[in-house]
């Protein structure tokens, strides 16, 4: 007998479609009591294991952000992904471990942009914590949702600031004095995530993902960020390093950062980067 469509689904986020055990295995973590130490280690290992990558968006054939698709792409195919993928995977694993999780949407760089970022609020022992596993250059562990809370990272200091917008509570994450994103605490349902993904992956006015290659990842050395043919390296205690790459080197670097790219897709990506380089050169 089919389920009454008016009856709420017992698993609206389809957590069962995500291979949490494989996620933990790839992170080298075992199940244990849900505490701050486990959440912090889960966050740190996730951002060091799975790259932020928009290869499929740039090539115009992203298969979508359904949980089963997210699980296959990030955990099996190892393609990397962006916030809607990382946050859903991270949330599913947190919930499987016993954490209380609320999905949150936010606006990148300012309060007037579209809600195209996904982060997470985790409640633990009466405390609210912001986790941000899918932003690229962001925090590597949870930060308390307390006005003025600060988290020190090797690549800069982050702070969290409470506000309101339209009657809803908001939280602005800043890196030094620059806004990373502003999340709100309005309810989020799976359709919101699908809608945000469609805007981000198809609307050329929504941001850089449909125009530029972006791949980044935290490593033991620091944070590596690839934007088209420019590589930025941030190491603790050292000046930021920037390298210019050829299109072929960029594809190799994306792979080195953990984004699995098949030979045919690598060739398509290289041609696209060469085309972008030519357009940039003609404008000089």
PDB file of C-alpha atoms in Angstrom:
ATOM      1  CA  UNK A   1       0.000   0.000   0.000  1.00  0.00           C
ATOM      2  CA  UNK A   2       1.392   3.408  -0.965  1.00  0.00           C
ATOM      3  CA  UNK A   3       2.023   6.056   1.686  1.00  0.00           C
ATOM      4  CA  UNK A   4      -0.472   8.903   2.054  1.00  0.00           C
ATOM      5  CA  UNK A   5       1.304  11.932   0.486  1.00  0.00           C
ATOM      6  CA  UNK A   6      -0.043  14.084   3.334  1.00  0.00           C
ATOM      7  CA  UNK A   7       1.771  11.950   5.913  1.00  0.00           C
ATOM      8  CA  UNK A   8       5.273  13.235   6.714  1.00  0.00           C
ATOM      9  CA  UNK A   9       8.044  10.921   5.589  1.00  0.00           C
ATOM     10  CA  UNK A  10       9.914   9.232   8.447  1.00  0.00           C
ATOM     11  CA  UNK A  11      13.149  10.000   6.569  1.00  0.00           C
ATOM     12  CA  UNK A  12      12.555  13.221   4.557  1.00  0.00           C
ATOM     13  CA  UNK A  13      16.288  13.736   3.973  1.00  0.00           C
ATOM     14  CA  UNK A  14      16.744  10.115   2.797  1.00  0.00           C
ATOM     15  CA  UNK A  15      19.595   9.581   5.218  1.00  0.00           C
ATOM     16  CA  UNK A  16      19.233   5.847   4.571  1.00  0.00           C
ATOM     17  CA  UNK A  17      20.442   6.465   0.993  1.00  0.00           C
ATOM     18  CA  UNK A  18      23.833   7.674   2.242  1.00  0.00           C
ATOM     19  CA  UNK A  19      26.537   5.133   3.071  1.00  0.00           C
ATOM     20  CA  UNK A  20      27.498   6.492   6.473  1.00  0.00           C
ATOM     21  CA  UNK A  21      29.687   3.484   7.272  1.00  0.00           C
ATOM     22  CA  UNK A  22      31.751   4.098   4.147  1.00  0.00           C
ATOM     23  CA  UNK A  23      32.025   7.793   5.025  1.00  0.00           C
ATOM     24  CA  UNK A  24      33.391   6.917   8.460  1.00  0.00           C
ATOM     25  CA  UNK A  25      35.724   4.313   6.969  1.00  0.00           C
ATOM     26  CA  UNK A  26      37.194   6.820   4.511  1.00  0.00           C
ATOM     27  CA  UNK A  27      37.668   9.281   7.376  1.00  0.00           C
ATOM     28  CA  UNK A  28      39.304   6.629   9.561  1.00  0.00           C
ATOM     29  CA  UNK A  29      36.731   7.131  12.334  1.00  0.00           C
ATOM     30  CA  UNK A  30      34.837   4.660  14.475  1.00  0.00           C
ATOM     31  CA  UNK A  31      31.413   5.126  15.988  1.00  0.00           C
ATOM     32  CA  UNK A  32      31.458   6.476  19.520  1.00  0.00           C
ATOM     33  CA  UNK A  33      29.378   8.626  21.844  1.00  0.00           C
ATOM     34  CA  UNK A  34      28.313  11.919  20.235  1.00  0.00           C
ATOM     35  CA  UNK A  35      30.436  14.574  21.907  1.00  0.00           C
ATOM     36  CA  UNK A  36      32.331  17.700  20.904  1.00  0.00           C
ATOM     37  CA  UNK A  37      35.583  15.808  20.361  1.00  0.00           C
ATOM     38  CA  UNK A  38      33.919  13.442  17.870  1.00  0.00           C
ATOM     39  CA  UNK A  39      32.131  16.270  16.045  1.00  0.00           C
ATOM     40  CA  UNK A  40      35.354  18.273  15.794  1.00  0.00           C
ATOM     41  CA  UNK A  41      37.309  15.313  14.466  1.00  0.00           C
ATOM     42  CA  UNK A  42      34.555  14.452  11.982  1.00  0.00           C
ATOM     43  CA  UNK A  43      34.590  18.029  10.671  1.00  0.00           C
ATOM     44  CA  UNK A  44      38.392  18.241  10.471  1.00  0.00           C
ATOM     45  CA  UNK A  45      38.803  14.925   8.711  1.00  0.00           C
ATOM     46  CA  UNK A  46      35.953  15.577   6.283  1.00  0.00           C
ATOM     47  CA  UNK A  47      37.406  18.814   4.917  1.00  0.00           C
ATOM     48  CA  UNK A  48      40.836  17.180   4.633  1.00  0.00           C
ATOM     49  CA  UNK A  49      39.493  14.122   2.810  1.00  0.00           C
ATOM     50  CA  UNK A  50      36.874  15.412   0.367  1.00  0.00           C
ATOM     51  CA  UNK A  51      37.616  18.327  -1.965  1.00  0.00           C
ATOM     52  CA  UNK A  52      35.296  21.176  -2.791  1.00  0.00           C
ATOM     53  CA  UNK A  53      34.895  20.889  -6.572  1.00  0.00           C
ATOM     54  CA  UNK A  54      32.524  22.186  -9.250  1.00  0.00           C
ATOM     55  CA  UNK A  55      33.812  20.223 -12.264  1.00  0.00           C
ATOM     56  CA  UNK A  56      30.387  18.807 -13.186  1.00  0.00           C
ATOM     57  CA  UNK A  57      28.687  22.174 -12.795  1.00  0.00           C
ATOM     58  CA  UNK A  58      31.257  23.817 -15.047  1.00  0.00           C
ATOM     59  CA  UNK A  59      30.907  21.081 -17.675  1.00  0.00           C
ATOM     60  CA  UNK A  60      27.127  21.457 -17.538  1.00  0.00           C
ATOM     61  CA  UNK A  61      26.168  17.917 -16.577  1.00  0.00           C
ATOM     62  CA  UNK A  62      25.894  17.776 -12.793  1.00  0.00           C
ATOM     63  CA  UNK A  63      23.618  14.806 -11.934  1.00  0.00           C
ATOM     64  CA  UNK A  64      21.858  16.519  -9.024  1.00  0.00           C
ATOM     65  CA  UNK A  65      21.995  16.490  -5.245  1.00  0.00           C
ATOM     66  CA  UNK A  66      19.670  13.628  -4.299  1.00  0.00           C
ATOM     67  CA  UNK A  67      21.221  11.887  -1.263  1.00  0.00           C
ATOM     68  CA  UNK A  68      21.868   8.628  -3.125  1.00  0.00           C
ATOM     69  CA  UNK A  69      23.653  10.594  -5.854  1.00  0.00           C
ATOM     70  CA  UNK A  70      25.664  12.509  -3.273  1.00  0.00           C
ATOM     71  CA  UNK A  71      26.709   9.278  -1.585  1.00  0.00           C
ATOM     72  CA  UNK A  72      27.825   7.688  -4.848  1.00  0.00           C
ATOM     73  CA  UNK A  73      29.698  10.715  -6.134  1.00  0.00           C
ATOM     74  CA  UNK A  74      31.547  11.714  -2.996  1.00  0.00           C
ATOM     75  CA  UNK A  75      32.179   8.317  -1.439  1.00  0.00           C
ATOM     76  CA  UNK A  76      32.514   5.940  -4.400  1.00  0.00           C
ATOM     77  CA  UNK A  77      33.401   7.973  -7.468  1.00  0.00           C
ATOM     78  CA  UNK A  78      35.329  10.515  -5.337  1.00  0.00           C
ATOM     79  CA  UNK A  79      34.462  13.443  -7.607  1.00  0.00           C
ATOM     80  CA  UNK A  80      34.314  16.037  -4.848  1.00  0.00           C
ATOM     81  CA  UNK A  81      31.394  18.410  -4.675  1.00  0.00           C
ATOM     82  CA  UNK A  82      30.049  21.622  -3.289  1.00  0.00           C
ATOM     83  CA  UNK A  83      28.015  22.714  -0.275  1.00  0.00           C
ATOM     84  CA  UNK A  84      24.705  20.986  -1.052  1.00  0.00           C
ATOM     85  CA  UNK A  85      26.587  17.707  -1.345  1.00  0.00           C
ATOM     86  CA  UNK A  86      29.056  18.042   1.515  1.00  0.00           C
ATOM     87  CA  UNK A  87      26.447  19.311   3.971  1.00  0.00           C
ATOM     88  CA  UNK A  88      23.966  16.518   3.238  1.00  0.00           C
ATOM     89  CA  UNK A  89      26.653  13.849   3.621  1.00  0.00           C
ATOM     90  CA  UNK A  90      27.967  15.409   6.823  1.00  0.00           C
ATOM     91  CA  UNK A  91      24.463  15.814   8.271  1.00  0.00           C
ATOM     92  CA  UNK A  92      23.548  12.198   7.567  1.00  0.00           C
ATOM     93  CA  UNK A  93      26.665  10.941   9.315  1.00  0.00           C
ATOM     94  CA  UNK A  94      26.119  13.275  12.269  1.00  0.00           C
ATOM     95  CA  UNK A  95      22.549  12.053  12.694  1.00  0.00           C
ATOM     96  CA  UNK A  96      23.647   8.428  12.404  1.00  0.00           C
ATOM     97  CA  UNK A  97      26.114   9.072  15.232  1.00  0.00           C
ATOM     98  CA  UNK A  98      23.395  10.551  17.430  1.00  0.00           C
ATOM     99  CA  UNK A  99      23.868  14.293  16.931  1.00  0.00           C
ATOM    100  CA  UNK A 100      20.878  16.618  16.565  1.00  0.00           C
ATOM    101  CA  UNK A 101      21.205  18.438  13.247  1.00  0.00           C
ATOM    102  CA  UNK A 102      19.314  21.273  11.559  1.00  0.00           C
ATOM    103  CA  UNK A 103      20.038  22.049   7.897  1.00  0.00           C
ATOM    104  CA  UNK A 104      20.513  25.772   7.262  1.00  0.00           C
ATOM    105  CA  UNK A 105      20.663  27.866   4.098  1.00  0.00           C
ATOM    106  CA  UNK A 106      22.630  31.066   3.713  1.00  0.00           C
ATOM    107  CA  UNK A 107      23.654  33.898   1.456  1.00  0.00           C
ATOM    108  CA  UNK A 108      27.278  34.024   0.286  1.00  0.00           C
ATOM    109  CA  UNK A 109      29.236  37.235   0.892  1.00  0.00           C
ATOM    110  CA  UNK A 110      26.234  39.349   1.864  1.00  0.00           C
ATOM    111  CA  UNK A 111      22.580  39.483   2.996  1.00  0.00           C
ATOM    112  CA  UNK A 112      21.216  40.508  -0.413  1.00  0.00           C
ATOM    113  CA  UNK A 113      22.371  37.444  -2.359  1.00  0.00           C
ATOM    114  CA  UNK A 114      20.365  34.281  -3.054  1.00  0.00           C
ATOM    115  CA  UNK A 115      20.263  31.537  -0.409  1.00  0.00           C
ATOM    116  CA  UNK A 116      22.695  29.282  -2.243  1.00  0.00           C
ATOM    117  CA  UNK A 117      24.890  28.030   0.593  1.00  0.00           C
ATOM    118  CA  UNK A 118      24.139  25.117   2.895  1.00  0.00           C
ATOM    119  CA  UNK A 119      25.610  24.767   6.370  1.00  0.00           C
ATOM    120  CA  UNK A 120      24.555  22.912   9.504  1.00  0.00           C
ATOM    121  CA  UNK A 121      23.528  23.690  13.051  1.00  0.00           C
ATOM    122  CA  UNK A 122      24.369  20.932  15.516  1.00  0.00           C
ATOM    123  CA  UNK A 123      22.911  20.951  19.024  1.00  0.00           C
ATOM    124  CA  UNK A 124      25.011  19.275  21.678  1.00  0.00           C
ATOM    125  CA  UNK A 125      24.566  19.412  25.445  1.00  0.00           C
ATOM    126  CA  UNK A 126      22.408  22.511  25.197  1.00  0.00           C
ATOM    127  CA  UNK A 127      24.892  24.338  22.938  1.00  0.00           C
ATOM    128  CA  UNK A 128      24.345  25.326  19.317  1.00  0.00           C
ATOM    129  CA  UNK A 129      27.303  24.821  16.980  1.00  0.00           C
ATOM    130  CA  UNK A 130      27.791  25.892  13.361  1.00  0.00           C
ATOM    131  CA  UNK A 131      29.453  23.336  11.087  1.00  0.00           C
ATOM    132  CA  UNK A 132      30.483  24.379   7.591  1.00  0.00           C
ATOM    133  CA  UNK A 133      31.979  21.394   5.736  1.00  0.00           C
ATOM    134  CA  UNK A 134      31.184  22.591   2.201  1.00  0.00           C
ATOM    135  CA  UNK A 135      32.311  26.192   1.746  1.00  0.00           C
ATOM    136  CA  UNK A 136      35.838  25.676   0.448  1.00  0.00           C
ATOM    137  CA  UNK A 137      37.852  28.164   2.510  1.00  0.00           C
ATOM    138  CA  UNK A 138      36.126  28.165   5.869  1.00  0.00           C
ATOM    139  CA  UNK A 139      36.293  26.772   9.368  1.00  0.00           C
ATOM    140  CA  UNK A 140      37.766  23.293   9.858  1.00  0.00           C
ATOM    141  CA  UNK A 141      35.681  22.565  12.945  1.00  0.00           C
ATOM    142  CA  UNK A 142      32.530  23.668  14.749  1.00  0.00           C
ATOM    143  CA  UNK A 143      32.142  27.205  16.101  1.00  0.00           C
ATOM    144  CA  UNK A 144      29.688  28.044  18.906  1.00  0.00           C
ATOM    145  CA  UNK A 145      26.610  29.936  17.759  1.00  0.00           C
ATOM    146  CA  UNK A 146      27.224  32.715  20.232  1.00  0.00           C
ATOM    147  CA  UNK A 147      27.358  36.366  19.191  1.00  0.00           C
ATOM    148  CA  UNK A 148      31.004  37.299  18.748  1.00  0.00           C
ATOM    149  CA  UNK A 149      32.322  33.728  18.993  1.00  0.00           C
ATOM    150  CA  UNK A 150      35.798  33.362  17.481  1.00  0.00           C
ATOM    151  CA  UNK A 151      37.614  30.417  15.925  1.00  0.00           C
ATOM    152  CA  UNK A 152      41.301  30.635  15.069  1.00  0.00           C
ATOM    153  CA  UNK A 153      42.411  28.864  11.894  1.00  0.00           C
ATOM    154  CA  UNK A 154      45.819  28.673  10.270  1.00  0.00           C
ATOM    155  CA  UNK A 155      44.446  30.687   7.346  1.00  0.00           C
ATOM    156  CA  UNK A 156      42.781  33.424   9.410  1.00  0.00           C
ATOM    157  CA  UNK A 157      40.466  34.244  12.270  1.00  0.00           C
ATOM    158  CA  UNK A 158      36.738  33.563  11.942  1.00  0.00           C
ATOM    159  CA  UNK A 159      33.966  35.140  13.976  1.00  0.00           C
ATOM    160  CA  UNK A 160      30.215  34.610  14.189  1.00  0.00           C
ATOM    161  CA  UNK A 161      27.703  37.429  14.597  1.00  0.00           C
ATOM    162  CA  UNK A 162      24.009  37.189  15.419  1.00  0.00           C
ATOM    163  CA  UNK A 163      21.439  39.365  13.655  1.00  0.00           C
ATOM    164  CA  UNK A 164      17.910  39.365  12.317  1.00  0.00           C
ATOM    165  CA  UNK A 165      16.342  39.690   8.886  1.00  0.00           C
ATOM    166  CA  UNK A 166      12.606  39.769   8.265  1.00  0.00           C
ATOM    167  CA  UNK A 167      11.998  38.523  11.779  1.00  0.00           C
ATOM    168  CA  UNK A 168      14.308  35.510  11.367  1.00  0.00           C
ATOM    169  CA  UNK A 169      17.492  34.928  13.318  1.00  0.00           C
ATOM    170  CA  UNK A 170      20.658  35.186  11.187  1.00  0.00           C
ATOM    171  CA  UNK A 171      24.298  34.295  11.759  1.00  0.00           C
ATOM    172  CA  UNK A 172      27.071  35.998   9.810  1.00  0.00           C
ATOM    173  CA  UNK A 173      30.362  34.113   9.499  1.00  0.00           C
ATOM    174  CA  UNK A 174      33.275  36.466   8.921  1.00  0.00           C
ATOM    175  CA  UNK A 175      36.848  35.710   7.930  1.00  0.00           C
ATOM    176  CA  UNK A 176      38.768  38.600   9.413  1.00  0.00           C
ATOM    177  CA  UNK A 177      36.572  41.565   8.368  1.00  0.00           C
ATOM    178  CA  UNK A 178      35.052  39.948   5.269  1.00  0.00           C
ATOM    179  CA  UNK A 179      31.662  38.208   5.195  1.00  0.00           C
ATOM    180  CA  UNK A 180      31.916  34.552   4.205  1.00  0.00           C
ATOM    181  CA  UNK A 181      28.181  33.924   4.384  1.00  0.00           C
ATOM    182  CA  UNK A 182      25.030  34.743   6.344  1.00  0.00           C
ATOM    183  CA  UNK A 183      22.791  31.815   7.296  1.00  0.00           C
ATOM    184  CA  UNK A 184      19.297  32.067   8.711  1.00  0.00           C
ATOM    185  CA  UNK A 185      17.271  29.750  10.917  1.00  0.00           C
ATOM    186  CA  UNK A 186      14.193  29.460   8.720  1.00  0.00           C
ATOM    187  CA  UNK A 187      13.050  25.861   8.166  1.00  0.00           C
ATOM    188  CA  UNK A 188      14.772  24.025   5.299  1.00  0.00           C
ATOM    189  CA  UNK A 189      13.186  21.166   3.353  1.00  0.00           C
ATOM    190  CA  UNK A 190      14.728  18.993   0.620  1.00  0.00           C
ATOM    191  CA  UNK A 191      13.011  21.017  -2.114  1.00  0.00           C
ATOM    192  CA  UNK A 192      14.918  24.094  -0.938  1.00  0.00           C
ATOM    193  CA  UNK A 193      18.199  22.269  -1.471  1.00  0.00           C
ATOM    194  CA  UNK A 194      17.183  21.086  -4.927  1.00  0.00           C
ATOM    195  CA  UNK A 195      16.118  24.634  -5.811  1.00  0.00           C
ATOM    196  CA  UNK A 196      19.366  26.124  -4.533  1.00  0.00           C
ATOM    197  CA  UNK A 197      21.344  23.606  -6.543  1.00  0.00           C
ATOM    198  CA  UNK A 198      19.433  24.385  -9.734  1.00  0.00           C
ATOM    199  CA  UNK A 199      20.107  28.100  -9.329  1.00  0.00           C
ATOM    200  CA  UNK A 200      23.777  27.609  -8.495  1.00  0.00           C
ATOM    201  CA  UNK A 201      24.461  25.080 -11.228  1.00  0.00           C
ATOM    202  CA  UNK A 202      22.425  26.603 -14.079  1.00  0.00           C
ATOM    203  CA  UNK A 203      21.933  30.320 -13.559  1.00  0.00           C
ATOM    204  CA  UNK A 204      24.926  32.234 -14.973  1.00  0.00           C
ATOM    205  CA  UNK A 205      24.030  35.213 -12.786  1.00  0.00           C
ATOM    206  CA  UNK A 206      24.131  33.238  -9.523  1.00  0.00           C
ATOM    207  CA  UNK A 207      27.899  33.149  -9.052  1.00  0.00           C
ATOM    208  CA  UNK A 208      31.163  31.800 -10.433  1.00  0.00           C
ATOM    209  CA  UNK A 209      30.406  28.079 -10.587  1.00  0.00           C
ATOM    210  CA  UNK A 210      29.019  28.034 -14.131  1.00  0.00           C
ATOM    211  CA  UNK A 211      31.954  30.088 -15.457  1.00  0.00           C
ATOM    212  CA  UNK A 212      35.083  29.086 -13.557  1.00  0.00           C
ATOM    213  CA  UNK A 213      36.781  25.937 -12.306  1.00  0.00           C
ATOM    214  CA  UNK A 214      36.991  25.925  -8.519  1.00  0.00           C
ATOM    215  CA  UNK A 215      38.632  23.103  -6.591  1.00  0.00           C
ATOM    216  CA  UNK A 216      39.964  23.372  -3.060  1.00  0.00           C
ATOM    217  CA  UNK A 217      40.943  21.234  -0.108  1.00  0.00           C
ATOM    218  CA  UNK A 218      42.616  21.371   3.262  1.00  0.00           C
ATOM    219  CA  UNK A 219      45.747  19.255   3.622  1.00  0.00           C
ATOM    220  CA  UNK A 220      48.370  18.765   6.317  1.00  0.00           C
ATOM    221  CA  UNK A 221      50.422  21.432   4.531  1.00  0.00           C
ATOM    222  CA  UNK A 222      47.667  24.035   4.433  1.00  0.00           C
ATOM    223  CA  UNK A 223      44.782  25.076   2.195  1.00  0.00           C
ATOM    224  CA  UNK A 224      45.069  24.744  -1.591  1.00  0.00           C
ATOM    225  CA  UNK A 225      42.592  26.585  -3.806  1.00  0.00           C
ATOM    226  CA  UNK A 226      42.447  26.296  -7.598  1.00  0.00           C
ATOM    227  CA  UNK A 227      40.535  28.901  -9.599  1.00  0.00           C
ATOM    228  CA  UNK A 228      40.786  28.199 -13.333  1.00  0.00           C
ATOM    229  CA  UNK A 229      44.552  28.352 -13.922  1.00  0.00           C
ATOM    230  CA  UNK A 230      45.560  30.076 -10.672  1.00  0.00           C
ATOM    231  CA  UNK A 231      46.559  28.098  -7.593  1.00  0.00           C
ATOM    232  CA  UNK A 232      46.542  29.775  -4.173  1.00  0.00           C
ATOM    233  CA  UNK A 233      48.360  28.107  -1.280  1.00  0.00           C
ATOM    234  CA  UNK A 234      47.907  29.185   2.327  1.00  0.00           C
ATOM    235  CA  UNK A 235      50.300  27.745   4.894  1.00  0.00           C
ATOM    236  CA  UNK A 236      50.378  28.623   8.558  1.00  0.00           C
ATOM    237  CA  UNK A 237      52.946  31.295   9.358  1.00  0.00           C
ATOM    238  CA  UNK A 238      53.913  31.825   5.712  1.00  0.00           C
ATOM    239  CA  UNK A 239      52.903  34.411   3.107  1.00  0.00           C
ATOM    240  CA  UNK A 240      50.112  33.361   0.757  1.00  0.00           C
ATOM    241  CA  UNK A 241      51.595  31.813  -2.386  1.00  0.00           C
ATOM    242  CA  UNK A 242      50.058  32.107  -5.836  1.00  0.00           C
ATOM    243  CA  UNK A 243      51.039  30.124  -8.917  1.00  0.00           C
ATOM    244  CA  UNK A 244      49.950  30.497 -12.528  1.00  0.00           C
ATOM    245  CA  UNK A 245      49.289  27.175 -14.240  1.00  0.00           C
ATOM    246  CA  UNK A 246      48.634  25.989 -17.754  1.00  0.00           C
ATOM    247  CA  UNK A 247      45.196  24.451 -18.439  1.00  0.00           C
ATOM    248  CA  UNK A 248      46.748  20.973 -18.432  1.00  0.00           C
ATOM    249  CA  UNK A 249      48.471  21.670 -15.123  1.00  0.00           C
ATOM    250  CA  UNK A 250      45.176  22.893 -13.677  1.00  0.00           C
ATOM    251  CA  UNK A 251      43.467  19.614 -14.551  1.00  0.00           C
ATOM    252  CA  UNK A 252      46.335  17.669 -12.966  1.00  0.00           C
ATOM    253  CA  UNK A 253      46.148  19.883  -9.872  1.00  0.00           C
ATOM    254  CA  UNK A 254      42.404  19.304  -9.543  1.00  0.00           C
ATOM    255  CA  UNK A 255      43.128  15.591  -9.542  1.00  0.00           C
ATOM    256  CA  UNK A 256      45.949  16.028  -7.031  1.00  0.00           C
ATOM    257  CA  UNK A 257      43.505  17.814  -4.736  1.00  0.00           C
ATOM    258  CA  UNK A 258      41.287  14.736  -4.790  1.00  0.00           C
ATOM    259  CA  UNK A 259      38.767  15.353  -7.560  1.00  0.00           C
ATOM    260  CA  UNK A 260      38.517  12.193  -9.662  1.00  0.00           C
ATOM    261  CA  UNK A 261      38.237  13.175 -13.336  1.00  0.00           C
ATOM    262  CA  UNK A 262      37.967  10.645 -16.166  1.00  0.00           C
ATOM    263  CA  UNK A 263      40.213  11.101 -19.240  1.00  0.00           C
ATOM    264  CA  UNK A 264      37.390  12.300 -21.494  1.00  0.00           C
ATOM    265  CA  UNK A 265      36.188  14.790 -18.915  1.00  0.00           C
ATOM    266  CA  UNK A 266      39.746  15.940 -18.325  1.00  0.00           C
ATOM    267  CA  UNK A 267      40.070  16.684 -22.029  1.00  0.00           C
ATOM    268  CA  UNK A 268      36.784  18.616 -22.034  1.00  0.00           C
ATOM    269  CA  UNK A 269      37.842  20.562 -18.960  1.00  0.00           C
ATOM    270  CA  UNK A 270      41.225  21.398 -20.474  1.00  0.00           C
ATOM    271  CA  UNK A 271      39.567  22.683 -23.665  1.00  0.00           C
ATOM    272  CA  UNK A 272      37.252  24.855 -21.596  1.00  0.00           C
ATOM    273  CA  UNK A 273      40.145  26.318 -19.618  1.00  0.00           C
ATOM    274  CA  UNK A 274      42.072  26.977 -22.833  1.00  0.00           C
ATOM    275  CA  UNK A 275      39.033  28.758 -24.234  1.00  0.00           C
ATOM    276  CA  UNK A 276      38.701  30.865 -21.076  1.00  0.00           C
ATOM    277  CA  UNK A 277      42.396  31.732 -21.227  1.00  0.00           C
ATOM    278  CA  UNK A 278      41.992  32.836 -24.839  1.00  0.00           C
ATOM    279  CA  UNK A 279      39.026  35.014 -24.005  1.00  0.00           C
ATOM    280  CA  UNK A 280      40.903  36.626 -21.117  1.00  0.00           C
ATOM    281  CA  UNK A 281      43.876  37.269 -23.337  1.00  0.00           C
ATOM    282  CA  UNK A 282      41.803  38.865 -26.091  1.00  0.00           C
ATOM    283  CA  UNK A 283      40.371  41.356 -23.616  1.00  0.00           C
ATOM    284  CA  UNK A 284      43.782  42.733 -22.601  1.00  0.00           C
TER     285      UNK A 284
END
